[in-house]
Amino acid sequence: MGGPSTTSEVQFFLTNLFSDPDLIPLPAQKWLAPIIAKRRTPKIEQQYDEIGGGSPILRWTREQGEGMTRMLEELVPGERFKSYVMFRYARPLTGETIEEMKRDGVKRAIAFTQYPQYSCSTTGSSLMELWRHRDEMKLPNGDGIEWSVIDRWGTHPGLVEAFAQNIERTLAEYPPEERSKVVLLFSAHSLPMTVVERGDPYVSEVAATVSAVMHRLGNKNPYRLVWQSKVGPRAWMGPQTSEALKGLAKLGEKKVVLVPIAFTSDHIETLYELDLEYGQEAKELGIDLRRAESLNGSPVFIRALADIAAEHIKGVRSGEQGHTSVQMGLRCPGCKFERCGHQKSWFARGGR
């Protein structure tokens, strides 16, 4: 989805975010979205100021992509690779990146979501935006770009290992006799219950990631999966991270490690919400709160990206797998958007 690299880009980012019906459905969205964005901009600008004046997500995404492509050239000999960043709400936007790919003469591309767990509101929205630009993808010779999709990878062993190593490093800060008593709070971006109830797979896929990480850690610590970043008055998936901290304090749990389990790099939800906002709340509650480092430049994580991409390339090329996963082909039972089916079919045909 991206994030504003400077505070001057915040209103542009928020306007795009609140204009997205796949993420936040609003009545009269075309008119309401800019109004809501304008009202929220000063508060969000202040938050970005407190984390250094902008989001580092573009820098980390580029670094991860470049590291992945270097490894890919070893894993898939004889091929050349280049990574592109395509954000939903911040620059570089989808259309801007498509134009860059066309200038480079790209004929084969993989849409590799950096959300390990699939949701219609995140990966689905980004793929929908890419599909909307399908008519702009024609190359000068009239051919289009052949697309395939890596749409979910939340239990990949490399991802699980990267999360587990970061958690272990944080637990090592505690005395050995205390480590197994520290509560692990896996925090993921929440979703509106309207999205969850129509059958979105995100909640179950995040839970699967948590289960895999806890298995790798030997299930030695008490843990819970909690949810953050609720927006607006409607019901969202819970419990909210803030409420979970309050509840743990009442139960006498005073040592907690926060683990951002659905993010692959630092941005405002980790640097401000987890570190500053919840950090202050925990201090007031008497909780010793620490956070596992985000994946960012983890060599284990970047190798996982390369392994996932290499396996995908070889599978599509050999015909052992399609251009999309089996799971991506299934619409949510409560889906009411015909465009969703059209988008899925288009990618399944390789963008044809």
Coordinates of C-alpha atoms in Angstrom, one line a residue:
M1 CA 0.0 0.0 0.0
G2 CA 3.0 2.3 0.6
G3 CA 3.4 5.3 2.8
P4 CA 4.3 9.0 2.4
S5 CA 8.0 9.5 2.2
T6 CA 7.7 13.1 3.4
T7 CA 5.1 14.9 5.5
S8 CA 4.1 17.0 2.4
E9 CA 2.7 13.8 0.8
V10 CA 0.4 12.9 3.7
Q11 CA -2.8 14.4 2.4
F12 CA -2.2 12.8 -1.1
F13 CA -1.7 9.4 0.6
L14 CA -4.8 9.7 2.8
T15 CA -7.0 10.9 0.0
N16 CA -6.0 7.8 -2.0
L17 CA -6.5 5.6 1.0
F18 CA -10.0 6.8 1.9
S19 CA -11.0 6.7 -1.8
D20 CA -10.4 2.9 -2.0
P21 CA -13.7 1.0 -1.7
D22 CA -11.9 -2.3 -1.3
L23 CA -10.3 -1.1 2.0
I24 CA -12.8 1.4 3.5
P25 CA -16.2 1.4 1.8
L26 CA -17.9 4.8 2.3
P27 CA -21.2 6.3 1.1
A28 CA -20.6 9.0 -1.5
Q29 CA -16.9 8.0 -1.4
K30 CA -15.8 10.2 -4.2
W31 CA -16.8 13.3 -2.2
L32 CA -16.3 12.1 1.3
A33 CA -12.8 10.8 0.9
P34 CA -11.0 14.1 0.3
I35 CA -12.9 15.7 3.1
I36 CA -12.0 13.0 5.6
A37 CA -8.4 13.1 4.4
K38 CA -8.1 16.8 4.8
R39 CA -9.4 16.7 8.3
R40 CA -7.1 13.9 9.4
T41 CA -4.0 15.3 7.6
P42 CA -2.7 17.6 10.5
K43 CA -2.8 14.8 13.0
I44 CA -1.1 12.2 10.7
E45 CA 1.5 14.8 9.7
Q46 CA 2.4 15.2 13.3
Q47 CA 2.8 11.4 13.7
Y48 CA 5.1 11.3 10.7
D49 CA 7.1 14.1 12.1
E50 CA 7.6 12.1 15.3
I51 CA 9.1 9.2 13.4
G52 CA 11.5 11.2 11.3
G53 CA 9.4 13.1 8.8
G54 CA 8.1 10.3 6.6
S55 CA 7.7 6.6 6.1
P56 CA 10.8 4.4 5.4
I57 CA 8.7 1.8 3.6
L58 CA 9.8 2.8 0.1
R59 CA 13.5 2.6 1.1
W60 CA 13.1 -0.8 2.7
T61 CA 10.9 -2.2 -0.1
R62 CA 13.6 -1.2 -2.7
E63 CA 16.4 -2.7 -0.6
Q64 CA 14.5 -5.9 -0.2
G65 CA 13.6 -6.1 -3.9
E66 CA 17.2 -5.4 -5.0
G67 CA 18.5 -8.0 -2.6
M68 CA 16.0 -10.5 -3.8
T69 CA 16.9 -10.0 -7.5
R70 CA 20.6 -10.4 -6.8
M71 CA 19.9 -13.8 -5.3
L72 CA 17.5 -14.7 -8.0
E73 CA 20.2 -14.5 -10.6
E74 CA 22.0 -17.2 -8.8
L75 CA 18.9 -19.3 -8.2
V76 CA 17.6 -19.0 -11.8
P77 CA 20.8 -18.9 -13.9
G78 CA 20.7 -17.3 -17.4
E79 CA 17.9 -14.9 -16.5
R80 CA 18.0 -11.1 -15.8
F81 CA 15.8 -9.7 -13.1
K82 CA 14.7 -6.2 -12.0
S83 CA 12.5 -5.3 -9.1
Y84 CA 9.9 -2.5 -9.3
V85 CA 7.9 -0.9 -6.5
M86 CA 4.2 -0.4 -7.1
F87 CA 2.3 1.3 -4.3
R88 CA -1.4 1.7 -3.9
Y89 CA -1.7 5.0 -2.2
A90 CA 1.7 6.6 -2.3
R91 CA 4.3 7.2 -5.1
P92 CA 5.4 5.3 -7.0
L93 CA 1.8 4.6 -7.9
T94 CA 0.6 1.6 -10.0
G95 CA 0.3 3.6 -13.2
E96 CA 3.7 5.3 -12.8
T97 CA 5.4 2.0 -12.4
I98 CA 3.6 0.5 -15.4
E99 CA 5.0 3.3 -17.5
E100 CA 8.5 2.6 -16.2
M101 CA 8.1 -1.1 -17.0
K102 CA 7.0 -0.2 -20.5
R103 CA 10.0 2.0 -21.1
D104 CA 12.2 -0.8 -20.0
G105 CA 10.5 -3.2 -22.4
V106 CA 9.3 -5.6 -19.8
K107 CA 7.5 -8.6 -21.3
R108 CA 7.2 -10.9 -18.3
A109 CA 6.3 -9.7 -14.7
I110 CA 5.4 -11.2 -11.4
A111 CA 3.1 -9.3 -9.0
F112 CA 4.7 -10.3 -5.7
T113 CA 2.6 -9.0 -2.9
Q114 CA 4.6 -7.9 0.2
Y115 CA 1.6 -8.8 2.4
P116 CA 2.4 -12.4 3.4
Q117 CA -1.3 -13.0 4.3
Y118 CA -3.9 -12.4 1.7
S119 CA -6.8 -10.0 2.2
C120 CA -9.2 -8.5 -0.4
S121 CA -8.5 -5.1 1.3
T122 CA -4.7 -5.2 0.8
T123 CA -3.3 -7.6 -1.8
G124 CA -6.8 -7.8 -3.5
S125 CA -7.1 -4.0 -3.7
S126 CA -3.6 -3.7 -5.1
L127 CA -4.2 -6.4 -7.8
M128 CA -7.5 -4.7 -8.6
E129 CA -5.7 -1.5 -9.2
L130 CA -3.2 -3.2 -11.5
W131 CA -6.1 -4.9 -13.4
R132 CA -7.7 -1.4 -13.9
H133 CA -4.6 -0.3 -15.7
R134 CA -4.6 -3.4 -18.0
D135 CA -5.3 -1.4 -21.2
E136 CA -2.2 0.8 -20.5
M137 CA 0.1 -2.3 -20.5
K138 CA 0.4 -2.7 -24.3
L139 CA 4.0 -2.5 -25.5
P140 CA 4.9 -0.6 -28.7
N141 CA 4.7 -3.8 -30.7
G142 CA 1.1 -4.4 -29.5
D143 CA 1.9 -7.2 -27.1
G144 CA 1.0 -7.1 -23.5
I145 CA 3.0 -8.0 -20.4
E146 CA 2.6 -11.6 -19.3
W147 CA 1.7 -11.5 -15.6
S148 CA 1.7 -14.1 -12.8
V149 CA 1.0 -13.5 -9.1
I150 CA 2.5 -14.5 -5.8
D151 CA -0.5 -13.7 -3.7
R152 CA 0.2 -15.3 -0.3
W153 CA 3.1 -16.9 1.5
G154 CA 2.4 -16.5 5.2
T155 CA 3.8 -19.9 6.3
H156 CA 6.9 -20.1 4.1
P157 CA 9.7 -21.6 6.2
G158 CA 12.0 -18.7 5.4
L159 CA 9.5 -16.1 6.6
V160 CA 8.8 -18.1 9.7
E161 CA 12.5 -18.4 10.4
A162 CA 13.0 -14.6 10.0
F163 CA 10.2 -13.8 12.4
A164 CA 11.4 -16.4 14.9
Q165 CA 15.0 -15.1 14.9
N166 CA 13.9 -11.6 15.6
I167 CA 11.7 -12.8 18.5
E168 CA 14.5 -14.8 19.9
R169 CA 16.9 -11.8 19.8
T170 CA 14.3 -9.8 21.8
L171 CA 13.7 -12.5 24.3
A172 CA 17.4 -12.8 24.9
E173 CA 17.3 -9.3 26.4
Y174 CA 15.5 -10.8 29.4
P175 CA 17.3 -12.9 32.1
P176 CA 17.2 -16.6 31.2
E177 CA 14.9 -17.5 34.1
E178 CA 12.3 -14.9 32.9
R179 CA 12.2 -15.6 29.2
S180 CA 9.6 -18.4 29.1
K181 CA 7.2 -16.2 31.1
V182 CA 7.3 -13.2 28.7
V183 CA 4.0 -12.8 26.8
L184 CA 4.3 -12.6 23.0
L185 CA 1.6 -10.3 21.5
F186 CA 1.5 -10.8 17.7
S187 CA 0.0 -7.6 16.3
A188 CA -1.6 -7.4 12.9
H189 CA -3.4 -4.7 11.0
S190 CA -7.1 -5.1 11.8
L191 CA -10.0 -5.3 9.3
P192 CA -13.6 -4.1 9.4
M193 CA -15.9 -6.9 10.5
T194 CA -17.9 -6.4 7.3
V195 CA -14.9 -7.6 5.4
V196 CA -14.2 -10.5 7.8
E197 CA -17.8 -11.7 7.7
R198 CA -18.0 -11.9 3.9
G199 CA -15.3 -14.6 4.1
D200 CA -12.0 -12.7 3.7
P201 CA -9.1 -15.2 4.4
Y202 CA -6.8 -12.7 6.1
V203 CA -7.7 -13.5 9.8
S204 CA -7.1 -17.3 9.3
E205 CA -3.9 -16.7 7.3
V206 CA -2.4 -14.4 10.0
A207 CA -3.3 -17.0 12.6
A208 CA -1.6 -19.7 10.5
T209 CA 1.6 -17.5 10.4
V210 CA 1.5 -17.1 14.2
S211 CA 1.0 -20.8 14.7
A212 CA 3.9 -21.6 12.5
V213 CA 6.2 -19.1 14.3
M214 CA 5.2 -20.5 17.7
H215 CA 5.9 -24.0 16.5
R216 CA 9.4 -22.9 15.4
L217 CA 9.9 -21.3 18.8
G218 CA 8.9 -24.5 20.6
N219 CA 5.7 -23.1 22.0
K220 CA 7.7 -22.0 25.0
N221 CA 5.9 -18.7 25.6
P222 CA 2.3 -17.6 26.3
Y223 CA 1.0 -15.7 23.3
R224 CA -2.0 -14.0 21.8
L225 CA -2.9 -12.6 18.3
V226 CA -4.2 -9.1 18.6
W227 CA -5.2 -6.4 16.1
Q228 CA -4.3 -2.7 15.6
S229 CA -4.9 0.4 13.5
K230 CA -8.7 0.5 13.7
V231 CA -10.2 3.5 11.8
G232 CA -13.6 4.9 12.4
P233 CA -16.6 3.9 14.6
R234 CA -17.5 0.6 12.9
A235 CA -16.8 -2.8 14.3
W236 CA -13.3 -4.1 13.5
M237 CA -11.6 -7.4 14.2
G238 CA -10.4 -7.5 17.8
P239 CA -9.1 -7.6 20.4
Q240 CA -7.4 -4.3 19.7
T241 CA -3.7 -4.3 20.7
S242 CA -4.3 -1.4 23.1
E243 CA -7.1 -3.2 24.9
A244 CA -5.0 -6.4 25.1
L245 CA -2.3 -4.5 26.9
K246 CA -4.8 -3.1 29.4
G247 CA -6.2 -6.6 30.0
L248 CA -2.8 -8.1 30.5
A249 CA -1.9 -5.5 33.0
K250 CA -5.0 -6.3 35.0
L251 CA -4.0 -10.0 34.9
G252 CA -0.6 -9.1 36.4
E253 CA 1.4 -9.8 33.2
K254 CA 4.2 -7.2 33.3
K255 CA 6.6 -8.5 30.5
V256 CA 5.4 -8.3 26.9
V257 CA 7.1 -8.5 23.5
L258 CA 5.1 -7.0 20.6
V259 CA 5.6 -8.8 17.3
P260 CA 4.5 -7.1 14.0
I261 CA 3.4 -10.3 12.3
A262 CA 1.7 -9.0 9.1
F263 CA 4.2 -6.3 8.2
T264 CA 7.5 -6.9 6.3
S265 CA 9.1 -3.5 7.1
D266 CA 8.9 -0.6 9.4
H267 CA 6.4 2.2 8.7
I268 CA 4.0 4.3 10.8
E269 CA 2.1 1.3 12.2
T270 CA 5.3 0.0 13.8
L271 CA 7.4 3.1 14.4
Y272 CA 4.6 5.3 15.8
E273 CA 1.7 3.1 16.8
L274 CA 3.6 0.2 18.3
D275 CA 6.7 1.9 19.5
L276 CA 5.5 5.3 20.6
E277 CA 1.7 5.1 21.2
Y278 CA 1.6 1.6 22.8
G279 CA 5.0 2.1 24.3
Q280 CA 3.6 5.0 26.3
E281 CA 0.4 3.1 27.2
A282 CA 2.5 0.2 28.5
K283 CA 4.7 2.4 30.6
E284 CA 1.6 3.9 32.2
L285 CA 0.3 0.4 32.9
G286 CA 3.6 -0.7 34.4
I287 CA 4.4 -3.2 31.6
D288 CA 7.9 -3.8 30.4
L289 CA 7.1 -3.6 26.7
R290 CA 9.6 -4.5 24.0
R291 CA 9.2 -5.0 20.3
A292 CA 10.7 -7.6 18.0
E293 CA 12.5 -5.9 15.2
S294 CA 10.7 -5.7 11.9
L295 CA 12.0 -7.8 9.0
N296 CA 13.5 -4.8 7.1
G297 CA 16.9 -5.9 5.8
S298 CA 17.0 -9.3 7.4
P299 CA 19.2 -11.6 5.2
V300 CA 17.0 -14.5 6.1
F301 CA 13.9 -12.7 5.0
I302 CA 15.4 -11.5 1.7
R303 CA 16.6 -15.0 1.0
A304 CA 13.0 -16.2 1.6
L305 CA 11.7 -13.7 -1.0
A306 CA 14.2 -15.0 -3.5
D307 CA 13.3 -18.7 -2.8
I308 CA 9.6 -17.9 -3.1
A309 CA 10.1 -16.1 -6.4
A310 CA 12.5 -18.8 -7.8
E311 CA 10.0 -21.6 -7.0
H312 CA 7.2 -19.6 -8.6
I313 CA 9.2 -18.9 -11.8
K314 CA 10.1 -22.5 -12.2
G315 CA 6.6 -23.7 -11.4
V316 CA 4.9 -21.4 -13.9
R317 CA 7.5 -22.1 -16.6
S318 CA 7.2 -25.9 -16.2
G319 CA 3.4 -25.8 -16.1
E320 CA 3.3 -27.4 -12.7
Q321 CA 1.4 -24.4 -11.4
G322 CA -0.7 -21.7 -12.9
H323 CA -0.2 -18.0 -13.1
T324 CA -2.1 -17.6 -9.8
S325 CA -2.6 -19.9 -6.8
V326 CA -5.6 -22.1 -6.3
Q327 CA -6.7 -20.0 -3.4
M328 CA -6.6 -16.8 -5.3
G329 CA -9.2 -18.2 -7.7
L330 CA -11.8 -18.5 -5.0
R331 CA -13.9 -15.5 -4.3
C332 CA -15.2 -14.8 -0.8
P333 CA -18.6 -16.5 -0.2
G334 CA -20.1 -13.1 0.5
C335 CA -18.4 -11.2 -2.4
K336 CA -20.8 -8.9 -4.2
F337 CA -18.2 -7.3 -6.6
E338 CA -18.3 -8.8 -10.1
R339 CA -15.0 -6.9 -10.9
C340 CA -13.3 -9.2 -8.4
G341 CA -14.1 -12.3 -10.5
H342 CA -13.0 -10.5 -13.7
Q343 CA -9.7 -9.5 -12.1
K344 CA -9.0 -13.0 -10.9
S345 CA -9.7 -14.5 -14.3
W346 CA -7.5 -12.0 -16.0
F347 CA -4.5 -12.8 -13.8
A348 CA -5.2 -16.5 -14.1
R349 CA -4.9 -16.1 -17.9
G350 CA -1.5 -14.4 -17.4
G351 CA -2.9 -10.9 -17.9
R352 CA -4.4 -11.8 -21.3

